[in-house]
Amino acid sequence: MEIIMSVVIGFLFMAAVYLILSKSLIRIIIGTGLLSHGAHLLLLTMGGLGGESPPVVAEGVSVSDYADPLPQALILTAIVISFAVTSFFLVVAYRAYQELGTDNMELMKGTEDHE
Amino acid sequence: MSNLLLFPIMIPLIFATILMLFPKKIKMQRLIALIGAAATLLAAAFLLAKVYGDGIQVVTLGSWPAPFGISMVSDLFSALLVATSSLIVLFVVLYSFPTIGIRREQSFYYSAVLFLMAGVNGAFTTGDIFNLFVFVEVLLMASYALIVHGGEKQQLRESIKYLLVNIISSALFVVAVAFLYSVTGTLNMADLAVKIPQIENTGILTVIAVLFLVVFGFKAAIFPLYFWLPASYHAPPMPVLALFGALLTKVGVYAIMRTYTLFFTMNTGFTHELLAIIAILTILAGCVGALAYFDVKKIIIYNIIIAVGVILFGVSQMNEAGVQGAILYLVHDMMIKAALFFLVGIVAVIFGTSNLRQMGGLIKTYPVLGWTYLIAAFGLAGIPPLSGFPGKLLIVQGGFEGPQFWGSIVILATSLIVLLSAMRIFIYAFWGEPVETKPLKKSAYQAMLIPSMILVAITVFFGVGAELFMPFVSGAAEVLLNPSLYIEAVFKE
């Protein structure tokens, strides 16, 4: 199971890198979304995929049957952080489109008084 | 009081929250931001005295035993950095009053500064690798808000790149933590330091160590990963630039120092040699940039990159002189970079441009500014009685004692280039034919100059009285070189 997940995560990272290297800003933001998906799935996979029961204390379940609760807490934290950052990034991209009139990264080079 | 080490994190957090309630009342904003920054500095000073007197302070949140809860650890190294960063934030708040402008002050500027302070102090204090990630995100989130604050065209364009680079490096940080967790099964730094030497397969740990170097290298702007910094830091207004230049890259440097001395010590022949080579390349890359530009901001920005290289070279030697020098130089560099950005900020305001070719002859009209800048520039280059000297001396000594003596030679040679780049600003802006300047109110000029002069005076005191600070520095270096002290302090609780 971990092998399949690793291949899937690798594919997500590949797609993310390809999108981040493109010209259009919105494709780049989609790429960062895929990148954080990959990172979160990797956190889940690296915690180990053993354990059938959800990590909620229940009658008649032995300790070894629970899934590892720690990676789930870490992912939950990482998800809200990347959600906040992505929404901020989208708003900045929208403002930049309004002010600069382009979403092409090639046209966003240089400084105002570039030497 | 055992919770003392949480105060430098909690106080700015509370004050930043209070400041969000009345964004339009500028006088109240200024007063409360100033009180918040001063109270944090006071708490940090008490913490430093406490750690110096009683040894490493540890709080495990919620009283869970050490590896299971989140430990907050304050040894002399982190207490020293917390005190320095609190001092710099206080001066940045003071310098912001005359420079930042009413429009920015009315839209949560001071809240963002104090949130950034909470994030920086938290990152210096935490003893848990995932908690470090969270605090780094806190300070990055505040820095995103500050870099785009005001919404000028240049700021919007550059903050997109800054955001993108930091999102990628944060995703890599999560990946690195995931790998480390799967190998060791713990996130507590002290527990990691116990578990990592027990693992026999050092190959995978070396890979993770290099991955952490890449992650923190993005934040600290080391050689191949510094490309985002010069353009991004050119965009925001001067007080924000001083805050970023003094604090943000130093969090990355601190994280590299902490991880490479505490737990990635299993294969020093590879990882620390790599760190030394990268540090030297960082210095050279920074020197090229510092000489290439005729822009006062760009010159000082490239000097940030040079200083990061010098500090990391000291750490990579892993001997007493090198690590002590790195700590001294880190504290010196945080203060001197803030002071230099303040001073060139005043110069840029007077001329209305940051282009050196359009400046000249300022020494006749503004002599105090000129001489203060000259002292700060000598301090940056490490002229003996001033603050850059003792740190660089110890780093060079550490290099000659350690395996990479050629690195020390490069550091000595590049000090001349640092001096040249800083003197070029002095020669172009202060000497020569006077150029027409923008009218500047005397009160506004003094409000900008006085905090800068006090900060320069503090750096001079830090250099002349280096002997006074040495017990703190040697105590800090002792913990970095003997991780067992850190581990015992955390597990004693």
Coordinates of C-alpha atoms in Angstrom, one line a residue:
Chain A
M1 CA 0.0 0.0 0.0
E2 CA 2.8 2.4 0.9
I3 CA 4.4 1.7 -2.5
I4 CA 1.3 2.7 -4.4
M5 CA 0.9 5.8 -2.3
S6 CA 4.6 6.7 -2.9
V7 CA 4.1 6.4 -6.7
V8 CA 0.9 8.5 -6.5
I9 CA 2.7 11.2 -4.4
G10 CA 5.6 11.2 -6.8
F11 CA 3.2 11.8 -9.6
L12 CA 1.6 14.7 -7.7
F13 CA 5.0 16.3 -7.1
M14 CA 5.8 15.9 -10.8
A15 CA 2.6 17.6 -11.9
A16 CA 3.1 20.3 -9.3
V17 CA 6.7 21.1 -10.5
Y18 CA 5.5 21.1 -14.1
L19 CA 2.7 23.6 -13.3
I20 CA 4.9 25.8 -11.2
L21 CA 7.4 26.2 -14.0
S22 CA 4.6 27.4 -16.4
K23 CA 4.0 31.0 -17.4
S24 CA 0.5 31.6 -16.3
L25 CA 0.1 32.7 -12.6
I26 CA -3.1 30.7 -12.1
R27 CA -1.4 27.5 -13.3
I28 CA 1.3 28.2 -10.7
I29 CA -1.2 28.5 -7.9
I30 CA -2.8 25.2 -9.0
G31 CA 0.7 23.7 -8.9
T32 CA 1.2 24.9 -5.3
G33 CA -2.2 23.3 -4.4
L34 CA -1.0 20.0 -5.9
L35 CA 2.3 20.3 -4.1
S36 CA 0.6 20.7 -0.7
H37 CA -1.6 17.7 -1.5
G38 CA 1.4 15.7 -2.2
A39 CA 3.2 16.8 1.0
H40 CA 0.1 16.0 3.2
L41 CA -0.4 12.6 1.6
L42 CA 3.3 11.9 2.2
L43 CA 3.0 12.9 5.9
L44 CA 0.1 10.3 6.1
T45 CA 2.0 7.6 4.3
M46 CA 5.3 8.1 6.2
G47 CA 3.3 7.7 9.5
G48 CA 2.6 4.1 8.3
L49 CA -0.7 3.0 6.9
G50 CA -1.2 0.1 9.4
G51 CA -4.1 0.1 11.9
E52 CA -7.7 -0.3 10.8
S53 CA -9.6 1.6 13.5
P54 CA -9.8 5.4 13.5
P55 CA -7.9 7.0 16.4
V56 CA -11.0 7.3 18.6
V57 CA -11.0 5.5 21.9
A58 CA -13.6 2.7 21.7
E59 CA -14.6 -0.5 23.4
G60 CA -13.0 -3.7 22.3
V61 CA -10.2 -2.2 20.2
S62 CA -6.6 -3.0 21.1
V63 CA -3.9 -0.4 20.9
S64 CA -2.2 -2.0 17.9
D65 CA -5.4 -1.6 15.8
Y66 CA -5.6 2.2 16.0
A67 CA -4.2 4.3 13.1
D68 CA -1.3 6.5 14.2
P69 CA -3.0 9.8 15.4
L70 CA 0.1 12.0 15.3
P71 CA 0.4 12.4 11.5
Q72 CA -3.3 13.1 11.3
A73 CA -2.9 16.0 13.7
L74 CA 0.1 17.3 11.8
I75 CA -1.8 17.1 8.5
L76 CA -4.7 18.9 10.0
T77 CA -2.4 21.8 11.0
A78 CA -0.6 21.8 7.7
I79 CA -3.9 21.9 5.8
V80 CA -5.2 25.0 7.5
I81 CA -1.9 26.7 7.1
S82 CA -1.7 25.9 3.4
F83 CA -5.4 26.9 3.0
A84 CA -4.7 30.3 4.5
V85 CA -1.6 30.8 2.4
T86 CA -3.4 29.8 -0.8
S87 CA -6.3 32.1 -0.2
F88 CA -3.8 35.0 0.4
F89 CA -1.9 34.1 -2.7
L90 CA -5.1 34.0 -4.8
V91 CA -6.0 37.5 -3.5
V92 CA -2.6 38.9 -4.2
A93 CA -2.7 37.3 -7.7
Y94 CA -6.1 39.0 -8.3
R95 CA -4.8 42.4 -7.1
A96 CA -1.7 42.0 -9.3
Y97 CA -3.9 41.2 -12.3
Q98 CA -5.9 44.4 -11.6
E99 CA -2.8 46.6 -11.1
L100 CA -0.4 45.2 -13.6
G101 CA -2.9 44.0 -16.2
T102 CA -1.2 40.7 -16.8
D103 CA -1.0 37.2 -15.4
N104 CA 2.1 36.3 -17.5
M105 CA 5.1 35.7 -15.3
E106 CA 7.4 36.6 -18.2
L107 CA 6.1 40.1 -18.1
M108 CA 6.6 40.6 -14.4
K109 CA 10.4 41.0 -14.5
G110 CA 12.7 43.7 -13.4
T111 CA 12.4 46.6 -11.0
E112 CA 11.0 50.1 -11.6
D113 CA 14.4 51.8 -12.1
H114 CA 16.3 48.7 -13.3
E115 CA 20.0 49.2 -14.2
Chain B
M1 CA 8.3 31.6 37.4
S2 CA 8.6 28.7 35.0
N3 CA 6.5 30.2 32.2
L4 CA 8.9 33.1 31.8
L5 CA 10.2 31.7 28.5
L6 CA 6.7 32.0 27.0
F7 CA 6.4 35.7 27.7
P8 CA 8.4 36.9 24.7
I9 CA 5.9 35.0 22.5
M10 CA 2.7 35.7 24.4
I11 CA 3.2 39.5 24.9
P12 CA 3.5 40.4 21.2
L13 CA 0.7 38.0 20.4
I14 CA -1.7 39.6 22.9
F15 CA -0.7 43.2 21.9
A16 CA -1.1 42.4 18.2
T17 CA -4.6 41.1 18.9
I18 CA -5.5 44.2 20.8
L19 CA -4.2 46.4 18.0
M20 CA -6.6 44.8 15.5
L21 CA -9.5 46.3 17.4
F22 CA -9.1 50.0 16.5
P23 CA -7.1 50.3 13.2
K24 CA -7.9 54.0 12.5
K25 CA -6.7 55.5 15.8
I26 CA -3.1 56.1 14.9
K27 CA -1.9 57.6 18.2
M28 CA -3.3 54.6 20.2
Q29 CA -1.8 52.2 17.6
R30 CA 1.6 53.8 18.0
L31 CA 1.5 53.9 21.8
I32 CA 0.3 50.3 22.2
A33 CA 2.7 49.0 19.7
L34 CA 5.6 50.7 21.5
I35 CA 4.4 49.4 24.9
G36 CA 4.1 45.9 23.5
A37 CA 7.6 45.9 21.9
A38 CA 9.1 47.4 25.1
A39 CA 7.4 44.9 27.4
T40 CA 8.6 42.1 25.2
L41 CA 12.2 43.4 25.4
L42 CA 11.9 43.6 29.1
A43 CA 10.6 40.0 29.3
A44 CA 13.4 38.8 27.0
A45 CA 16.0 40.6 29.2
F46 CA 14.6 38.9 32.3
L47 CA 14.7 35.6 30.5
L48 CA 18.3 36.1 29.4
A49 CA 19.3 36.9 33.0
K50 CA 17.3 33.9 34.3
V51 CA 18.9 31.4 31.8
Y52 CA 22.3 32.8 32.5
G53 CA 21.8 32.4 36.3
D54 CA 19.9 29.1 36.5
G55 CA 20.7 27.2 33.3
I56 CA 18.5 26.0 30.5
Q57 CA 14.8 26.7 31.0
V58 CA 12.3 24.1 29.8
V59 CA 8.5 24.1 29.7
T60 CA 6.5 21.2 28.3
L61 CA 3.1 22.6 27.4
G62 CA 0.2 21.0 29.3
S63 CA 2.7 19.2 31.7
W64 CA 2.9 16.2 29.5
P65 CA 6.2 14.4 29.9
A66 CA 9.0 15.5 27.6
P67 CA 8.8 13.6 24.3
F68 CA 5.0 13.5 24.2
G69 CA 4.1 17.2 24.7
I70 CA 5.5 20.2 22.9
S71 CA 8.7 21.3 24.7
M72 CA 9.7 25.0 24.7
V73 CA 13.4 25.2 25.4
S74 CA 15.3 28.4 26.1
D75 CA 19.1 27.9 26.3
L76 CA 21.5 30.8 26.3
F77 CA 21.7 30.8 22.5
S78 CA 18.0 31.1 21.9
A79 CA 17.6 33.6 24.8
L80 CA 20.3 35.8 23.3
L81 CA 18.6 35.8 19.9
V82 CA 15.2 36.4 21.5
A83 CA 16.6 39.5 23.3
T84 CA 18.3 40.8 20.2
S85 CA 15.3 40.4 18.0
S86 CA 13.0 42.1 20.6
L87 CA 15.5 45.0 20.7
I88 CA 15.4 45.3 16.9
V89 CA 11.6 45.2 16.7
L90 CA 11.4 48.0 19.3
F91 CA 13.7 50.2 17.1
V92 CA 11.8 49.3 14.0
V93 CA 8.6 50.4 15.6
L94 CA 10.2 53.7 16.6
Y95 CA 11.6 54.2 13.1
S96 CA 8.3 53.4 11.6
F97 CA 6.6 56.5 13.2
P98 CA 8.1 59.1 10.9
T99 CA 8.6 56.9 7.8
I100 CA 5.8 54.4 7.2
G101 CA 3.0 56.9 6.4
I102 CA -0.5 57.3 7.7
R103 CA -2.2 55.1 5.0
R104 CA -0.2 52.1 6.0
E105 CA -0.5 52.8 9.7
Q106 CA -4.3 52.7 9.4
S107 CA -4.3 49.2 8.0
F108 CA -2.9 46.9 10.6
Y109 CA 0.7 47.7 10.1
Y110 CA 1.7 47.4 13.7
S111 CA -0.3 44.2 14.3
A112 CA 1.6 42.6 11.5
V113 CA 5.0 43.7 13.0
L114 CA 4.0 42.3 16.4
F115 CA 2.8 39.0 14.9
L116 CA 6.1 38.7 13.1
M117 CA 7.8 39.3 16.4
A118 CA 5.8 36.5 18.0
G119 CA 6.7 34.1 15.2
V120 CA 10.4 34.9 15.3
N121 CA 10.6 34.6 19.1
G122 CA 8.6 31.3 19.0
A123 CA 10.9 29.9 16.3
F124 CA 13.9 30.7 18.4
T125 CA 12.4 29.1 21.5
T126 CA 10.6 26.0 20.4
G127 CA 12.0 22.5 21.1
D128 CA 9.8 20.6 18.6
I129 CA 10.5 20.3 14.9
F130 CA 6.9 20.5 13.8
N131 CA 6.2 23.4 16.1
L132 CA 9.2 25.1 14.5
F133 CA 7.3 24.7 11.2
V134 CA 4.2 26.3 12.7
F135 CA 6.1 29.3 14.1
V136 CA 8.0 29.7 10.8
E137 CA 4.6 29.9 9.1
V138 CA 3.4 32.5 11.6
L139 CA 6.3 34.7 10.9
L140 CA 6.1 34.1 7.1
M141 CA 2.4 34.9 7.1
A142 CA 3.1 38.2 8.8
S143 CA 5.9 38.8 6.4
Y144 CA 3.6 38.2 3.4
A145 CA 1.3 40.8 4.8
L146 CA 4.1 43.3 5.3
I147 CA 5.9 42.8 2.0
V148 CA 2.7 43.5 0.0
H149 CA 1.4 46.2 2.5
G150 CA 0.5 49.3 0.6
G151 CA 0.0 47.5 -2.7
E152 CA 2.4 49.4 -5.0
K153 CA 3.0 47.9 -8.4
Q154 CA 6.6 46.8 -7.5
Q155 CA 5.5 45.3 -4.2
L156 CA 2.7 43.3 -5.9
R157 CA 5.1 42.0 -8.5
E158 CA 7.8 41.0 -6.1
S159 CA 5.6 39.6 -3.4
I160 CA 4.2 37.0 -5.8
K161 CA 7.7 35.6 -6.2
Y162 CA 8.4 35.8 -2.5
L163 CA 5.1 34.0 -1.7
L164 CA 5.8 31.3 -4.3
V165 CA 9.3 30.6 -3.1
N166 CA 8.2 30.4 0.5
I167 CA 5.2 28.1 -0.3
I168 CA 7.5 25.7 -2.0
S169 CA 10.0 25.7 0.8
S170 CA 7.2 25.2 3.4
A171 CA 6.0 22.2 1.4
L172 CA 9.5 20.8 1.4
F173 CA 9.7 21.4 5.2
V174 CA 6.6 19.2 5.6
V175 CA 8.2 16.6 3.4
A176 CA 11.4 16.7 5.4
V177 CA 9.5 16.4 8.7
A178 CA 7.5 13.4 7.3
F179 CA 10.7 11.6 6.3
L180 CA 12.3 12.3 9.7
Y181 CA 9.2 11.1 11.5
S182 CA 9.1 7.9 9.5
V183 CA 12.8 7.1 10.3
T184 CA 12.8 8.1 14.0
G185 CA 9.2 8.1 15.1
T186 CA 9.5 11.3 17.1
L187 CA 9.3 15.1 16.6
N188 CA 10.8 16.4 19.9
M189 CA 14.3 17.8 19.1
A190 CA 15.9 16.4 22.3
D191 CA 14.3 13.0 21.7
L192 CA 15.6 13.2 18.1
A193 CA 19.1 13.9 19.4
V194 CA 18.8 10.7 21.5
K195 CA 17.3 8.5 18.7
I196 CA 19.4 9.6 15.7
P197 CA 22.7 8.3 17.0
Q198 CA 21.1 4.9 17.7
I199 CA 20.0 4.5 14.0
E200 CA 22.7 2.5 12.1
N201 CA 21.5 3.4 8.6
T202 CA 23.1 6.8 8.4
G203 CA 22.6 7.1 4.6
I204 CA 18.9 8.0 4.9
L205 CA 19.7 10.4 7.7
T206 CA 22.3 12.2 5.6
V207 CA 19.7 12.6 2.9
I208 CA 17.3 14.1 5.4
A209 CA 20.0 16.4 6.8
V210 CA 20.7 17.7 3.2
L211 CA 16.9 18.1 2.7
F212 CA 16.7 20.2 5.9
L213 CA 19.7 22.3 4.6
V214 CA 17.7 23.0 1.4
V215 CA 14.6 23.9 3.4
F216 CA 16.3 26.3 5.8
G217 CA 18.6 27.4 3.0
F218 CA 15.6 28.9 1.2
K219 CA 14.8 30.9 4.3
A220 CA 18.4 31.8 5.1
A221 CA 19.4 32.6 1.5
I222 CA 22.4 30.4 1.1
F223 CA 24.3 30.1 -2.2
P224 CA 22.1 28.4 -4.9
L225 CA 18.9 29.3 -3.1
Y226 CA 19.4 33.1 -2.5
F227 CA 18.0 34.1 -6.0
W228 CA 14.6 35.3 -4.6
L229 CA 16.0 37.6 -1.9
P230 CA 17.5 40.7 -3.7
A231 CA 14.5 41.6 -5.8
S232 CA 11.9 40.7 -3.1
Y233 CA 13.7 42.8 -0.4
H234 CA 14.0 45.7 -2.7
A235 CA 10.2 46.1 -2.9
P236 CA 8.9 46.9 0.7
P237 CA 9.4 50.3 2.5
M238 CA 12.4 50.8 4.6
P239 CA 11.3 49.9 8.1
V240 CA 9.9 46.6 6.8
L241 CA 13.1 46.0 4.9
A242 CA 15.1 46.6 8.1
L243 CA 12.9 44.1 9.9
F244 CA 13.2 41.5 7.2
G245 CA 16.9 42.0 6.7
A246 CA 17.6 41.8 10.5
L247 CA 15.3 38.9 11.5
L248 CA 13.9 36.7 8.7
T249 CA 17.1 35.2 7.2
K250 CA 18.5 34.8 10.7
V251 CA 15.6 32.4 11.6
G252 CA 16.9 30.1 8.8
V253 CA 20.4 30.5 10.0
Y254 CA 19.3 29.6 13.6
A255 CA 17.4 26.6 12.4
I256 CA 20.5 25.3 10.4
M257 CA 22.7 25.9 13.5
R258 CA 20.3 24.1 15.8
T259 CA 19.7 21.1 13.6
Y260 CA 23.3 20.7 12.5
T261 CA 24.7 20.9 16.0
L262 CA 22.0 19.0 17.9
F263 CA 21.0 16.1 15.8
F264 CA 22.6 15.8 12.4
T265 CA 26.0 15.0 13.7
M266 CA 26.2 11.4 12.5
N267 CA 28.1 12.1 9.3
T268 CA 29.9 15.4 9.8
G269 CA 32.6 14.5 7.2
F270 CA 29.9 14.9 4.5
T271 CA 27.3 17.3 5.8
H272 CA 29.5 19.8 7.5
E273 CA 32.0 19.9 4.7
L274 CA 29.1 20.6 2.3
L275 CA 27.9 23.3 4.7
A276 CA 31.4 24.9 4.6
I277 CA 31.6 24.8 0.8
I278 CA 28.1 26.3 0.4
A279 CA 28.9 29.0 3.0
I280 CA 32.0 30.1 1.1
L281 CA 30.1 30.1 -2.2
T282 CA 27.4 32.2 -0.5
I283 CA 30.0 34.8 0.6
L284 CA 31.4 35.0 -3.0
A285 CA 28.0 35.3 -4.6
G286 CA 27.1 38.1 -2.1
C287 CA 30.3 39.9 -2.8
V288 CA 29.6 39.9 -6.6
G289 CA 26.2 41.5 -6.0
A290 CA 27.4 44.0 -3.4
L291 CA 29.9 45.4 -5.9
A292 CA 27.7 45.2 -9.0
Y293 CA 24.9 47.6 -8.0
F294 CA 24.7 51.4 -7.7
D295 CA 21.6 51.2 -5.4
V296 CA 22.0 51.7 -1.7
K297 CA 19.3 49.2 -0.8
K298 CA 20.8 46.5 -3.1
I299 CA 24.3 46.9 -1.7
I300 CA 23.1 46.3 1.9
I301 CA 20.8 43.5 0.8
Y302 CA 23.8 41.6 -0.8
N303 CA 25.7 42.2 2.5
I304 CA 22.9 40.2 4.2
I305 CA 23.9 37.2 2.0
I306 CA 27.6 37.7 2.8
A307 CA 26.9 37.7 6.5
V308 CA 24.8 34.5 6.3
G309 CA 27.8 32.8 4.6
V310 CA 30.2 34.0 7.3
I311 CA 28.0 32.7 10.1
L312 CA 27.4 29.3 8.5
F313 CA 31.1 28.9 7.9
G314 CA 31.7 29.4 11.6
V315 CA 29.1 26.7 12.4
S316 CA 30.4 24.2 9.9
Q317 CA 33.8 24.1 11.7
M318 CA 32.1 22.6 14.8
N319 CA 34.9 23.7 17.2
E320 CA 34.7 26.1 20.1
A321 CA 36.2 29.2 18.4
G322 CA 34.0 28.7 15.2
V323 CA 30.7 28.3 17.0
Q324 CA 31.4 31.1 19.5
G325 CA 32.3 33.4 16.6
A326 CA 29.2 32.4 14.7
I327 CA 27.0 33.3 17.7
L328 CA 28.8 36.6 18.3
Y329 CA 28.6 37.5 14.6
L330 CA 24.9 36.5 14.4
V331 CA 24.0 38.9 17.2
H332 CA 26.2 41.6 15.7
D333 CA 24.8 41.2 12.2
M334 CA 21.2 41.4 13.3
M335 CA 21.8 44.8 14.9
I336 CA 24.2 46.3 12.3
K337 CA 21.9 45.3 9.4
A338 CA 18.9 47.0 11.0
A339 CA 21.1 50.1 11.7
L340 CA 22.5 50.3 8.2
F341 CA 19.0 50.0 6.6
F342 CA 17.8 52.8 8.9
L343 CA 20.7 55.0 7.8
V344 CA 20.5 54.4 4.1
G345 CA 16.7 54.8 4.5
I346 CA 17.3 58.4 5.7
V347 CA 19.7 59.0 2.8
A348 CA 17.2 57.7 0.3
V349 CA 14.5 60.0 1.8
I350 CA 16.8 63.0 1.6
F351 CA 17.6 62.4 -2.1
G352 CA 14.2 61.0 -3.0
T353 CA 16.0 58.0 -4.8
S354 CA 18.1 55.0 -3.9
N355 CA 20.3 55.4 -6.9
L356 CA 23.9 56.3 -5.9
R357 CA 24.6 58.1 -9.1
Q358 CA 22.1 60.8 -8.3
M359 CA 23.6 61.5 -4.9
G360 CA 26.5 63.6 -3.5
G361 CA 27.8 66.1 -1.0
L362 CA 25.7 65.2 1.9
I363 CA 28.4 65.6 4.6
K364 CA 28.2 69.4 4.5
T365 CA 24.5 69.5 5.2
Y366 CA 24.0 66.4 7.3
P367 CA 27.3 65.8 9.1
V368 CA 25.9 63.7 12.0
L369 CA 24.2 61.3 9.6
G370 CA 27.5 61.0 7.7
W371 CA 29.7 60.1 10.7
T372 CA 27.1 57.7 12.1
Y373 CA 27.0 55.9 8.8
L374 CA 30.8 55.8 8.6
I375 CA 30.9 54.1 12.1
A376 CA 28.2 51.6 11.1
A377 CA 30.0 50.8 7.8
F378 CA 33.3 50.2 9.7
G379 CA 31.3 48.0 12.2
L380 CA 30.0 46.0 9.3
A381 CA 33.4 45.3 7.8
G382 CA 34.9 44.4 11.3
I383 CA 37.4 47.2 12.0
P384 CA 38.9 46.3 15.4
P385 CA 37.1 48.2 18.2
L386 CA 33.7 47.8 16.6
S387 CA 31.2 45.0 16.8
G388 CA 32.0 43.0 13.6
F389 CA 35.6 42.3 14.7
P390 CA 35.4 39.8 17.6
G391 CA 33.0 37.5 15.9
K392 CA 34.8 37.4 12.6
L393 CA 38.2 37.0 14.4
L394 CA 36.8 33.9 16.2
I395 CA 35.3 32.5 13.0
V396 CA 38.6 32.9 11.2
Q397 CA 40.4 31.3 14.1
G398 CA 37.9 28.4 14.0
G399 CA 38.6 28.0 10.3
F400 CA 42.3 27.8 10.8
E401 CA 41.9 25.2 13.6
G402 CA 39.4 23.2 11.7
P403 CA 39.7 21.4 8.4
Q404 CA 38.8 24.2 6.0
F405 CA 41.6 26.8 6.5
W406 CA 41.1 28.1 2.9
G407 CA 37.7 29.3 4.0
S408 CA 39.2 31.6 6.6
I409 CA 41.4 33.1 3.9
V410 CA 38.4 33.8 1.7
I411 CA 36.6 35.4 4.7
L412 CA 39.5 37.7 5.4
A413 CA 39.8 38.7 1.7
T414 CA 36.1 39.3 1.3
S415 CA 36.1 41.6 4.4
L416 CA 37.8 44.1 2.2
I417 CA 35.1 43.8 -0.4
V418 CA 32.5 44.3 2.3
L419 CA 34.3 47.5 3.4
L420 CA 34.6 48.7 -0.2
S421 CA 30.9 48.2 -0.9
A422 CA 29.9 50.0 2.3
M423 CA 32.4 52.8 1.7
R424 CA 31.2 53.3 -1.9
I425 CA 27.9 54.5 -0.4
F426 CA 29.8 56.9 1.8
I427 CA 31.9 58.2 -1.0
Y428 CA 29.1 58.7 -3.5
A429 CA 26.4 60.0 -1.2
F430 CA 28.5 62.1 1.3
W431 CA 31.5 63.3 -0.7
G432 CA 31.6 65.1 -4.0
E433 CA 29.5 67.9 -5.5
P434 CA 26.4 68.6 -3.5
V435 CA 23.2 67.5 -5.4
E436 CA 19.8 69.2 -4.9
T437 CA 18.0 67.5 -2.1
K438 CA 14.3 67.2 -1.1
P439 CA 13.2 69.5 1.7
L440 CA 13.0 67.5 4.9
K441 CA 11.4 68.8 8.1
K442 CA 13.9 69.0 11.0
S443 CA 11.6 67.1 13.4
A444 CA 11.0 64.3 10.9
Y445 CA 14.8 64.0 10.3
Q446 CA 15.5 63.8 14.0
A447 CA 12.8 61.3 14.5
M448 CA 14.5 59.1 12.0
L449 CA 18.1 59.8 13.0
I450 CA 17.8 59.3 16.8
P451 CA 16.7 55.6 16.8
S452 CA 19.3 54.9 14.2
M453 CA 22.0 56.6 16.3
I454 CA 21.0 54.7 19.4
L455 CA 21.2 51.4 17.6
V456 CA 24.6 52.2 16.2
A457 CA 25.7 53.2 19.7
I458 CA 24.5 49.8 21.0
T459 CA 26.5 48.0 18.3
V460 CA 29.6 50.1 19.2
F461 CA 29.1 49.1 22.9
F462 CA 28.6 45.5 21.8
G463 CA 32.0 45.6 20.0
V464 CA 34.0 47.6 22.6
G465 CA 32.5 45.6 25.5
A466 CA 32.7 42.2 23.8
E467 CA 34.4 40.9 26.9
L468 CA 31.2 41.6 28.9
F469 CA 29.1 39.5 26.5
M470 CA 31.6 36.6 26.2
P471 CA 30.2 34.6 29.2
F472 CA 26.8 34.6 27.4
V473 CA 28.4 33.6 24.1
S474 CA 30.6 30.9 25.5
G475 CA 27.7 29.5 27.5
A476 CA 25.6 29.4 24.4
A477 CA 28.4 27.7 22.4
E478 CA 28.9 25.1 25.2
V479 CA 25.2 23.9 24.8
L480 CA 25.6 23.8 21.0
L481 CA 28.8 21.7 21.2
N482 CA 27.5 19.4 23.9
P483 CA 24.0 18.3 22.9
S484 CA 23.9 16.1 26.1
L485 CA 23.3 19.3 28.2
Y486 CA 20.3 20.1 26.0
I487 CA 18.9 16.6 26.2
E488 CA 19.3 16.3 30.0
A489 CA 17.6 19.7 30.5
V490 CA 14.6 18.6 28.5
F491 CA 14.2 15.1 30.0
K492 CA 14.8 16.3 33.6
E493 CA 11.3 17.9 33.7

